[in-house]
mmCIF file of C-alpha atoms in Angstrom:
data_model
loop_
_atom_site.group_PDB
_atom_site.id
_atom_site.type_symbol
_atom_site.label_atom_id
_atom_site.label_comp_id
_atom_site.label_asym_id
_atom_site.label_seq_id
_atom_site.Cartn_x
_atom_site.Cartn_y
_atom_site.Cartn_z
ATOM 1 C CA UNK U 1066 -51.434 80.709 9.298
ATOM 2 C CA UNK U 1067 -48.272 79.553 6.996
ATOM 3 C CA UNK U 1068 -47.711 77.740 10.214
ATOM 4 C CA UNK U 1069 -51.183 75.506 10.203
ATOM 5 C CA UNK U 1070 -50.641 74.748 6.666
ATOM 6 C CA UNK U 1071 -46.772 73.655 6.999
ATOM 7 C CA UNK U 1072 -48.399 71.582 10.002
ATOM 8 C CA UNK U 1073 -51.365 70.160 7.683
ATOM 9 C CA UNK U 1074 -48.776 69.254 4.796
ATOM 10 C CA UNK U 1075 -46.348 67.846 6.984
ATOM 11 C CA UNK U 1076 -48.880 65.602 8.779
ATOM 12 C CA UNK U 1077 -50.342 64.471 5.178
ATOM 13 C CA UNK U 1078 -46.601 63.710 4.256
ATOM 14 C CA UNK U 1079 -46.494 61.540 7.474
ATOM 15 C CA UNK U 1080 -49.873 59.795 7.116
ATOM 16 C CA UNK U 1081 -48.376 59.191 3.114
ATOM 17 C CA UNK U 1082 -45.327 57.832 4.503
ATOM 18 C CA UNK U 1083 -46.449 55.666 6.601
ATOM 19 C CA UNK U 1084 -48.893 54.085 3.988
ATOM 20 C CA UNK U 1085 -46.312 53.264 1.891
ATOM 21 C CA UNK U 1086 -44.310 51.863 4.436
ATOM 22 C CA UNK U 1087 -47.470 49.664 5.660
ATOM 23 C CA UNK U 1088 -47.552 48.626 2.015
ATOM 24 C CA UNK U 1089 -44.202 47.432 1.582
ATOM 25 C CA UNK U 1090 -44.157 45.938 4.598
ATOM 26 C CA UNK U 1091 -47.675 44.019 3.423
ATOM 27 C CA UNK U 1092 -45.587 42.995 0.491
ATOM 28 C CA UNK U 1093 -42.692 41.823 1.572
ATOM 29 C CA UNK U 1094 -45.165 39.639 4.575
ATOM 30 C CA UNK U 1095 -46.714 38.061 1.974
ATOM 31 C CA UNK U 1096 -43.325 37.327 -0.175
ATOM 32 C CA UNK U 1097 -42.014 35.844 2.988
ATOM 33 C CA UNK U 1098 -45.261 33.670 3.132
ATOM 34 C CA UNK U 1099 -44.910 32.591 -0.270
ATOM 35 C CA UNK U 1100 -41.580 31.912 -0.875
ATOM 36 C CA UNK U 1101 -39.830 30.557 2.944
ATOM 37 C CA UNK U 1102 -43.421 29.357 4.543
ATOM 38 C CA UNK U 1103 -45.319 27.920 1.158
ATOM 39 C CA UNK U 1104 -42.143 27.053 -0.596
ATOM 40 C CA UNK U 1105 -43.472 22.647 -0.458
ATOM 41 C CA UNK U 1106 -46.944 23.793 -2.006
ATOM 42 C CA UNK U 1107 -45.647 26.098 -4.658
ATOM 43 C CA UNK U 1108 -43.038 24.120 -6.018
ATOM 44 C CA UNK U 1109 -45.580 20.346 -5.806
ATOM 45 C CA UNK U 1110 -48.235 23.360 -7.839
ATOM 46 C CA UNK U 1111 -46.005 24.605 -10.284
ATOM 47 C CA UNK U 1112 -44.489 20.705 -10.935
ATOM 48 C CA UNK U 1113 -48.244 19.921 -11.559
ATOM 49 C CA UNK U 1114 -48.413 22.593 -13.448
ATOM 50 C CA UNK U 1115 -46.090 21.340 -16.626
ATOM 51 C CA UNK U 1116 -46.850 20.951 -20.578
ATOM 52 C CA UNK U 1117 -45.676 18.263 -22.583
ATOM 53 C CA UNK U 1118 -45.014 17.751 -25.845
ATOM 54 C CA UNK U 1119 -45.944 14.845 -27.743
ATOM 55 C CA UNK U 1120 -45.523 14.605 -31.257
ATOM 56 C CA UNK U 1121 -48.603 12.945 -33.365
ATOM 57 C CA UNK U 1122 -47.399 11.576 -36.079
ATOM 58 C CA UNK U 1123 -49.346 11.623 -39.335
ATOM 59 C CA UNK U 1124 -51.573 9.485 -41.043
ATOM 60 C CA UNK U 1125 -50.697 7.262 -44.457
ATOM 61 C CA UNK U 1126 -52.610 7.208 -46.833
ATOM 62 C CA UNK U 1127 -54.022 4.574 -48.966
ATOM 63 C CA UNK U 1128 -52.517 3.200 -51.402
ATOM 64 C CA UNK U 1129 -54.826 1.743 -54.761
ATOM 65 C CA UNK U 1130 -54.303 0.267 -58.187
ATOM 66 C CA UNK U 1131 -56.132 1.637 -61.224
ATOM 67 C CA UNK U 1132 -58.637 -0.377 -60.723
ATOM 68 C CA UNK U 1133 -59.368 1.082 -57.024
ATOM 69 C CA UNK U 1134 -58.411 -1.697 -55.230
ATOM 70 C CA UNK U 1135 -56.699 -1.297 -52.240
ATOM 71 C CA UNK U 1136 -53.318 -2.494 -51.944
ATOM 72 C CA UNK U 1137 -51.436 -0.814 -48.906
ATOM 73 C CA UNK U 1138 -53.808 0.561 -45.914
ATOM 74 C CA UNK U 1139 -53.316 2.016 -43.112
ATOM 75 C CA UNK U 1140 -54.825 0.726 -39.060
ATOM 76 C CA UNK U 1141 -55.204 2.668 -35.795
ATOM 77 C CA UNK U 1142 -52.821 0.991 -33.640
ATOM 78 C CA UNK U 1143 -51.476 1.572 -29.763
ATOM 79 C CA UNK U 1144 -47.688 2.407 -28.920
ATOM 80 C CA UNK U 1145 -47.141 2.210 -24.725
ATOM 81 C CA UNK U 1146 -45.049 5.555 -23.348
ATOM 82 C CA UNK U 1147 -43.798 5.698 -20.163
ATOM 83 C CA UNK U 1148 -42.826 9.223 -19.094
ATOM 84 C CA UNK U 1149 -39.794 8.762 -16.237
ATOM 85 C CA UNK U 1150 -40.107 11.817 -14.235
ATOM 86 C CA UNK U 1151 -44.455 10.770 -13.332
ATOM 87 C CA UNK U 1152 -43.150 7.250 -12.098
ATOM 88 C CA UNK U 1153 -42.213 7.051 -8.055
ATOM 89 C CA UNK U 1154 -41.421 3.497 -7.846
ATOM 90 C CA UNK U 1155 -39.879 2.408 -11.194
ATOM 91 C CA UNK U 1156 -39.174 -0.931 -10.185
ATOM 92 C CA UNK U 1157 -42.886 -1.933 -8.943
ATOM 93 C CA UNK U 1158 -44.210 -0.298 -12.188
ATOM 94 C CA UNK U 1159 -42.280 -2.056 -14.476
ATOM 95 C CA UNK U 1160 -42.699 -5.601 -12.605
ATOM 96 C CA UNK U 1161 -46.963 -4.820 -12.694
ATOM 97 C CA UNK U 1162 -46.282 -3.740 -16.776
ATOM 98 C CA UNK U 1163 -44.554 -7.268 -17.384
ATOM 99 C CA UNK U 1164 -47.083 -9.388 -15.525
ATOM 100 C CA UNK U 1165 -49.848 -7.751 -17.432
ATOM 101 C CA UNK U 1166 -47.997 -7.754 -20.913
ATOM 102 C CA UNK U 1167 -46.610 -11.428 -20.005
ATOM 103 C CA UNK U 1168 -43.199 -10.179 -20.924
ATOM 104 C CA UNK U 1169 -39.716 -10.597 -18.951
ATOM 105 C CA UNK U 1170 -38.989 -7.162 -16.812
ATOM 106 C CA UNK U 1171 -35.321 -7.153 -18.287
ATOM 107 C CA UNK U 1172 -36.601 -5.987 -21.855
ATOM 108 C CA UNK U 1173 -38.647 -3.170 -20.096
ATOM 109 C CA UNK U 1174 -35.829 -1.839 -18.136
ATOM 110 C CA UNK U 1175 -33.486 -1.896 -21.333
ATOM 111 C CA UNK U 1176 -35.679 -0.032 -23.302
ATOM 112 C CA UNK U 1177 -36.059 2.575 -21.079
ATOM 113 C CA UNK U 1178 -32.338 2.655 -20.480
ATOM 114 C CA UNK U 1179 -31.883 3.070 -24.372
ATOM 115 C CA UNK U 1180 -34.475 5.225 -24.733
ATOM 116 C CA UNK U 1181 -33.448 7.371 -21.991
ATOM 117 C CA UNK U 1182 -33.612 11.252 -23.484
ATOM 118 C CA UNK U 1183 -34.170 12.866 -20.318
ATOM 119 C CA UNK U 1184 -36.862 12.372 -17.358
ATOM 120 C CA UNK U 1185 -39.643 14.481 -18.932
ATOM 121 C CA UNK U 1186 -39.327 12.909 -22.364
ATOM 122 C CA UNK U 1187 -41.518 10.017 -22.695
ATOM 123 C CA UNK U 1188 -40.098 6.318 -23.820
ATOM 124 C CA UNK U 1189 -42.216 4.298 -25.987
ATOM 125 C CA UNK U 1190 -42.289 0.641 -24.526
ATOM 126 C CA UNK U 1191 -44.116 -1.151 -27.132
ATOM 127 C CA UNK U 1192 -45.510 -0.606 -30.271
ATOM 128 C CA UNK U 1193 -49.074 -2.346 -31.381
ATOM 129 C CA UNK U 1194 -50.788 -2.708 -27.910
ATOM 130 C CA UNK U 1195 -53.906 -4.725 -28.601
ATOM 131 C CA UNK U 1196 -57.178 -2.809 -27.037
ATOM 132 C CA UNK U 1197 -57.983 -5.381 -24.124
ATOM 133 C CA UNK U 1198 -54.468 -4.281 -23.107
ATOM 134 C CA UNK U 1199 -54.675 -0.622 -23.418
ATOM 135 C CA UNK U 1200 -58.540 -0.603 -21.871
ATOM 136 C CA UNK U 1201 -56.879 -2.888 -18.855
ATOM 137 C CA UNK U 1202 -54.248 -0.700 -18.084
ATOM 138 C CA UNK U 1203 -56.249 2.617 -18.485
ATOM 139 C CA UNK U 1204 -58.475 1.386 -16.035
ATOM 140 C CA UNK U 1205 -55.785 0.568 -13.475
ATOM 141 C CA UNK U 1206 -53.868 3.993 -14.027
ATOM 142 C CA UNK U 1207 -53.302 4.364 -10.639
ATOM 143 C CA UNK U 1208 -51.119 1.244 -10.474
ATOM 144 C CA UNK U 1209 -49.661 2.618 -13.731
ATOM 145 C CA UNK U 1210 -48.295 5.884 -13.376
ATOM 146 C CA UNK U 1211 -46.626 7.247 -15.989
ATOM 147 C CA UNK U 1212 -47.699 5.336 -18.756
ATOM 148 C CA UNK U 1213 -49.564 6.529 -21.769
ATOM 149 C CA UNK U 1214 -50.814 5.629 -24.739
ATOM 150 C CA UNK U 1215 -50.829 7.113 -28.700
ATOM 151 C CA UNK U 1216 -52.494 5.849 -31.220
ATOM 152 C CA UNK U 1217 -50.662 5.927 -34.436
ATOM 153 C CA UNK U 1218 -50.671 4.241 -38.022
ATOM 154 C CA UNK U 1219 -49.718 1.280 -38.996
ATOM 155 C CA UNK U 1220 -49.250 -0.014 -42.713
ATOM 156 C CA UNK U 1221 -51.606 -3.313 -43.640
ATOM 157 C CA UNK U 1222 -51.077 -5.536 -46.677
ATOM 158 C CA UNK U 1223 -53.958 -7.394 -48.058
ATOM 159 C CA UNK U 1224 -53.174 -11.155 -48.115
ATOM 160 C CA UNK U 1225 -51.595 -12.615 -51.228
ATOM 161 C CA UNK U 1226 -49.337 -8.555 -51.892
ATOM 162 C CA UNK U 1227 -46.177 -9.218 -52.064
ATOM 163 C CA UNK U 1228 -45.481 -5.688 -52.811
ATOM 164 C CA UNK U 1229 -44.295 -4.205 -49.486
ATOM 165 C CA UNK U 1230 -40.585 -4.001 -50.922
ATOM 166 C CA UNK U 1231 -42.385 -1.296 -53.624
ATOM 167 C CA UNK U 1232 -45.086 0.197 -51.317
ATOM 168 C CA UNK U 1233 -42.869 0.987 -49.089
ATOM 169 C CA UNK U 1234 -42.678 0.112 -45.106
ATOM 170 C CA UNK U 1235 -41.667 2.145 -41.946
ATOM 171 C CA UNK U 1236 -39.975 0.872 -38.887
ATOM 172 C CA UNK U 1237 -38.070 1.998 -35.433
ATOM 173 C CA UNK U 1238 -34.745 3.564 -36.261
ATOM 174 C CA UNK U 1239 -32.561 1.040 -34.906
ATOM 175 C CA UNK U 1240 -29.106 1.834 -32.807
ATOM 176 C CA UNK U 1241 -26.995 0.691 -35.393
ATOM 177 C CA UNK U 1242 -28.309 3.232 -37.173
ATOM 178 C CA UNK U 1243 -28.323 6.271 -34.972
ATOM 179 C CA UNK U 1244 -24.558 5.525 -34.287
ATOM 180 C CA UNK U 1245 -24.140 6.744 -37.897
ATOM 181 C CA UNK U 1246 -24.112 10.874 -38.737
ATOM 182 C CA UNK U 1247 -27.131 10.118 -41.341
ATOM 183 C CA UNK U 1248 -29.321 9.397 -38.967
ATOM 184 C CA UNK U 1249 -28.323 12.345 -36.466
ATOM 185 C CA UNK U 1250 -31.549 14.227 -36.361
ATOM 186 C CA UNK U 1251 -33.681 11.108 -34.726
ATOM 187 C CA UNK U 1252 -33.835 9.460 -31.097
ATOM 188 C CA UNK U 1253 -34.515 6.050 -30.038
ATOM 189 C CA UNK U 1254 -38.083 5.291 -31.089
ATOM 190 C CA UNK U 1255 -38.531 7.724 -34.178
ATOM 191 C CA UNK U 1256 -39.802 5.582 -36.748
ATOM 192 C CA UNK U 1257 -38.460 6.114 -40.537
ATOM 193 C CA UNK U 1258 -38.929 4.476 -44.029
#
């Protein structure tokens, strides 16, 4: 009798045994699957699969006199990126960008040169894109890639205010600027004032 249940225990040990060895073996199949067989699909997925940051710069207020007139506003406007790593064919891109924009190519390739911060990080292009632009280009995306639009604020002056030397005014951070240690904290395209 000791016998039968030595036999019974041993066979459940086997029967155990081998289910965990099915298992692992399961696993490591579908590891193999994953990583050697479906390498192309996961890595194009996870590629796909990306976040990027964007920073949205804020609004300005207005600015009025005691009165309540308005003397310094503020406009939506459009800023072009273009985001390096989405773009295939670079060259065919930028030639398409120019002919829309009526620009020469050469200025589009050396602002992406100077504003070169990495292929993920995007480049702004140009800054105050009129609408007919923007709405052209959306709708053609597909002969765009890699280029997006932000809207951001720009400062107005009602005619006849001479005041923007007191109101204040923002602009592009040039490079003469960056080269010095003030400026150390901003990139190409930050815009200060």
């Amino acid at each position: 009798m000791t016998d039968n249940i030595f036999e019974r225990r041993k066979n459940n040990y086997h029967i155990l045994m081998l289910a965990i060895i099915a298992s692992l073996v399961l696993i490591a199949f579908k590891l193999f699957y994953m990583q050697i067989l479906s390498a192309d699909f996961y890595r194009k997925a996870s590629e796909e699969n990306g976040i990027r940051m964007v920073p949205i710069l804020a609004p300005r207020g207005l600015i009025v006199d005691r009165k309540g007139e308005i003397l310094v506003k503020s406009r939506a406007s459009y800023s072009m990126y273009i985001v390096p790593y989405e773009v295939k064919a670079l060259d065919e891109v930028i030639k398409r960008l120019a002919d829309v924009l009526e620009i020469d190519p050469t200025d589009l390739r050396t602002k992406i040169k100077v504003g070169w911060q990495g292929k993920f990080l995007p480049i702004r292009l140009i800054r105050d894109v009129d609408f007919k632009t923007v709405a052209y280009i959306e709708e053609h995306e597909l002969d765009f890639p890699g280029i997006t639009f932000q809207v951001e604020s720009t400062r107005q002056y009602p005619e006849n205010n001479m005041g923007s030397h007191i109101w204040g005014y923002v602009g592009e951070v040039t490079e003469s600027e960056l080269a010095k240690p003030k400026y150390a904290s901003y990139t190409i395209g930050d815009i200060m004032g």
